[in-house]
XYZ file of C-alpha atoms in Angstrom:
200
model
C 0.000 0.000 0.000
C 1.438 3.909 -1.247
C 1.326 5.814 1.695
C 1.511 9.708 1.493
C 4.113 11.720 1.429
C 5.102 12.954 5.312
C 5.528 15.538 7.754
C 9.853 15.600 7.435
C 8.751 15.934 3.170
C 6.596 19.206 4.022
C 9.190 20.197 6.709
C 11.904 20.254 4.178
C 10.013 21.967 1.155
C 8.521 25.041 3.526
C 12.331 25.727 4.995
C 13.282 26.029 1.427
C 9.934 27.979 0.760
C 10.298 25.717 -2.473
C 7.514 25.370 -5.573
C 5.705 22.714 -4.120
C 3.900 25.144 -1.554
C 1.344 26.980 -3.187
C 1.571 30.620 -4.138
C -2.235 30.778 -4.930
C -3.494 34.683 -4.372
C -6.566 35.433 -2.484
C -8.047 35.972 -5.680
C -7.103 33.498 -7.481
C -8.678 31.814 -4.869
C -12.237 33.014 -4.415
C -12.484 32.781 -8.236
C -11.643 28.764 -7.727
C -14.024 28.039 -5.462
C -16.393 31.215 -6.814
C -16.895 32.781 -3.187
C -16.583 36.278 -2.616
C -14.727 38.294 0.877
C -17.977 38.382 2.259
C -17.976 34.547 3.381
C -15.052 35.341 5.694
C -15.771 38.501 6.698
C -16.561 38.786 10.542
C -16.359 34.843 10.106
C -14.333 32.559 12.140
C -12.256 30.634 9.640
C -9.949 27.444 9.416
C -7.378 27.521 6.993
C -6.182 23.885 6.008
C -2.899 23.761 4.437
C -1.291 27.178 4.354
C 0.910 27.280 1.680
C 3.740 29.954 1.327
C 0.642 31.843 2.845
C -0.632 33.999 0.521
C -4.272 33.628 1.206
C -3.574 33.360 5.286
C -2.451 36.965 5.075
C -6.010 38.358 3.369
C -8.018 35.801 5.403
C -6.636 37.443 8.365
C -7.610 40.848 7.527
C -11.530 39.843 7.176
C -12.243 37.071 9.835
C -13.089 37.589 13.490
C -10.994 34.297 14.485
C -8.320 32.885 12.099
C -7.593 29.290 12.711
C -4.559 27.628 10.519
C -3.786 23.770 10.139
C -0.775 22.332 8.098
C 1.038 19.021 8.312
C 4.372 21.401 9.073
C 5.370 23.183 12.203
C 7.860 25.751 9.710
C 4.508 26.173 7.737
C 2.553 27.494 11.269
C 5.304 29.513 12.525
C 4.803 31.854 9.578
C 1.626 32.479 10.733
C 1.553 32.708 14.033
C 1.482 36.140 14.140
C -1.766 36.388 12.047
C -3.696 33.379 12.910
C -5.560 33.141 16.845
C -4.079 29.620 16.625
C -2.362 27.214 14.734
C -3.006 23.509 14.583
C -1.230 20.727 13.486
C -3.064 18.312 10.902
C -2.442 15.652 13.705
C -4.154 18.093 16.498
C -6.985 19.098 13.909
C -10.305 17.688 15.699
C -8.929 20.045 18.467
C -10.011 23.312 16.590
C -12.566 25.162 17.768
C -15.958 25.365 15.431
C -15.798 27.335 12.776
C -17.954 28.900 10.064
C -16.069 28.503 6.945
C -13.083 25.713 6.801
C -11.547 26.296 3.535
C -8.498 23.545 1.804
C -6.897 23.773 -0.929
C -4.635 21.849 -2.759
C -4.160 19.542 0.164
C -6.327 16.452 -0.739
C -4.590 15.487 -3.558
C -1.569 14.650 -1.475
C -3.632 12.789 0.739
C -4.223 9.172 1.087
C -8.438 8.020 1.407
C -7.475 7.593 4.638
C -6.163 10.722 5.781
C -8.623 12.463 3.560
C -11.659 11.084 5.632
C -9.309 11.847 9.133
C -9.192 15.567 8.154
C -13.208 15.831 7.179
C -14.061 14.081 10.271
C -11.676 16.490 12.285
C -13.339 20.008 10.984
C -15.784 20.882 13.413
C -18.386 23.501 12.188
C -20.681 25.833 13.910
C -24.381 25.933 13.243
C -24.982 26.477 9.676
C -21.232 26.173 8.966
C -19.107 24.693 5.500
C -16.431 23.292 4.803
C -15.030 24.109 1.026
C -12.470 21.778 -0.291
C -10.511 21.177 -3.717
C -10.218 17.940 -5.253
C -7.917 16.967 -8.161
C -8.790 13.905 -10.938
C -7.550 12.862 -14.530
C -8.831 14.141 -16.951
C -10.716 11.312 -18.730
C -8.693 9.174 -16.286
C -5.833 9.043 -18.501
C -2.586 8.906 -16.444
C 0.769 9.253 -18.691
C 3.670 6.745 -17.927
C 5.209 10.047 -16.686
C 2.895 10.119 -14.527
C 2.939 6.804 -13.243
C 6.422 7.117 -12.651
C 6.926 10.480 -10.752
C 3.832 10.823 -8.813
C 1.790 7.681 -8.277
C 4.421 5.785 -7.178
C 6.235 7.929 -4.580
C 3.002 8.674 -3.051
C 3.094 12.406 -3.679
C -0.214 12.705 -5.915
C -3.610 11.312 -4.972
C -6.202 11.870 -8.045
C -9.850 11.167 -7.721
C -13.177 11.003 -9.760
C -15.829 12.853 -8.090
C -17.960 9.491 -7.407
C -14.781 8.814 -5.378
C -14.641 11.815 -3.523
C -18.799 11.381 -3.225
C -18.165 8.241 -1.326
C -15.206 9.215 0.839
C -18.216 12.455 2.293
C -20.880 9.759 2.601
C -18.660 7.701 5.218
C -17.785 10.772 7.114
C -19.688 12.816 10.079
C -20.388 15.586 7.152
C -22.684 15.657 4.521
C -22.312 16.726 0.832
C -23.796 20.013 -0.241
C -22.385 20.625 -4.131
C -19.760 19.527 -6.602
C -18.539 22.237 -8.846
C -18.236 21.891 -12.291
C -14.596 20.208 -13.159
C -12.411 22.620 -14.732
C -9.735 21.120 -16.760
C -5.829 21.625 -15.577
C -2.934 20.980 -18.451
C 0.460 19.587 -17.389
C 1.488 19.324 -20.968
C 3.385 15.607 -21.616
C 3.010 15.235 -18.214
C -0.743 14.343 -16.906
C -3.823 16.050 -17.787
C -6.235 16.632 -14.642
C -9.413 18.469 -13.830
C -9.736 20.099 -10.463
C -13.318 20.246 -8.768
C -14.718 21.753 -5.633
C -16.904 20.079 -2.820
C -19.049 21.860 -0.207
C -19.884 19.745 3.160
C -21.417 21.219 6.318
């Protein structure tokens, strides 16, 4: 069994501050998962996976309480300054309730497993959602590229919405929507389509 990459993997890459962190805007961001300021404005907000940050910054300007989770301790101590606390993915079902979780570009270097640990974790207040992105092939055509430098080392996780469907229906959440898959070109390399799912 291909288990995910691990903690000392993120450890390394966010003390480098190397490409594999995200450098996804705000923007860019709200036009992914087509939500606008207003759902984290006076909103207490959990921010799965923070990247090199980029979005942690804005989200801390509009939300009331600013919660951030990540795999990496080097990832949280750049934002403990912004964030009321930090949490790591291991600690996660230790965060207080929230009205909008938000993770992105996490689940696709998840296992099923670990996938389903994090959804379970979230806790949301009354009302609450949690907004996550999903990645699959496109057409479910994987190159031998592919096969080679991601599946195998356990660094890329791709899944079919149905997939992701059935992951939500054996969790404590339930589904709300699926977004339309948008296609996502890594020419010679693997085509993919990334999608966005709404629990609460």
């Amino acid at each position: 069994m291909i288990k995910s990459i691990d903690k000392d993997f993120w450890e390394g890459h966010h003390q480098q501050n190397s490409n594999w962190l995200t450098g996804t805007g705000f923007e860019s961001l709200l036009a992914q998962f087509k939500i606008t300021k207003d759902n984290f404005t006076n909103k207490k907000v959990l921010e799965i996976g923070v990247g090199k940050a980029s979005c942690s910054k804005e989200i801390a300007k509009l939300a009331s309480e600013f919660y951030c989770c990540d795999i990496s301790k080097i990832a949280l101590d750049k934002v403990k300054d912004i964030a009321t606390q930090t949490f790591l993915t291991t600690d996660i079902s230790q965060a207080p309730a929230v009205d909008l979780a938000i993770c992105h570009l996490v689940f696709v270097h998840c296992t099923d497993e670990e996938m389903l640990r994090i959804i379970n974790g979230v806790t949301l207040s009354d009302g609450g959602r949690f907004m996550f992105h999903c990645s699959g092939l496109k057409n479910d055509i994987l190159t031998d590229r592919a096969k080679k430098d991601l599946v195998d080392d356990g660094s890329h996780f791709f899944r079919s919405v149905s997939a992701v469907k059935d992951i939500v229906a054996q969790s404590n959440k339930q589904l709300v929507k699926v977004s339309d898959p948008v296609d996502i070109l890594h020419a010679g390399w693997f085509d993919h389509q990334w999608y966005y799912v709404t629990v609460q």
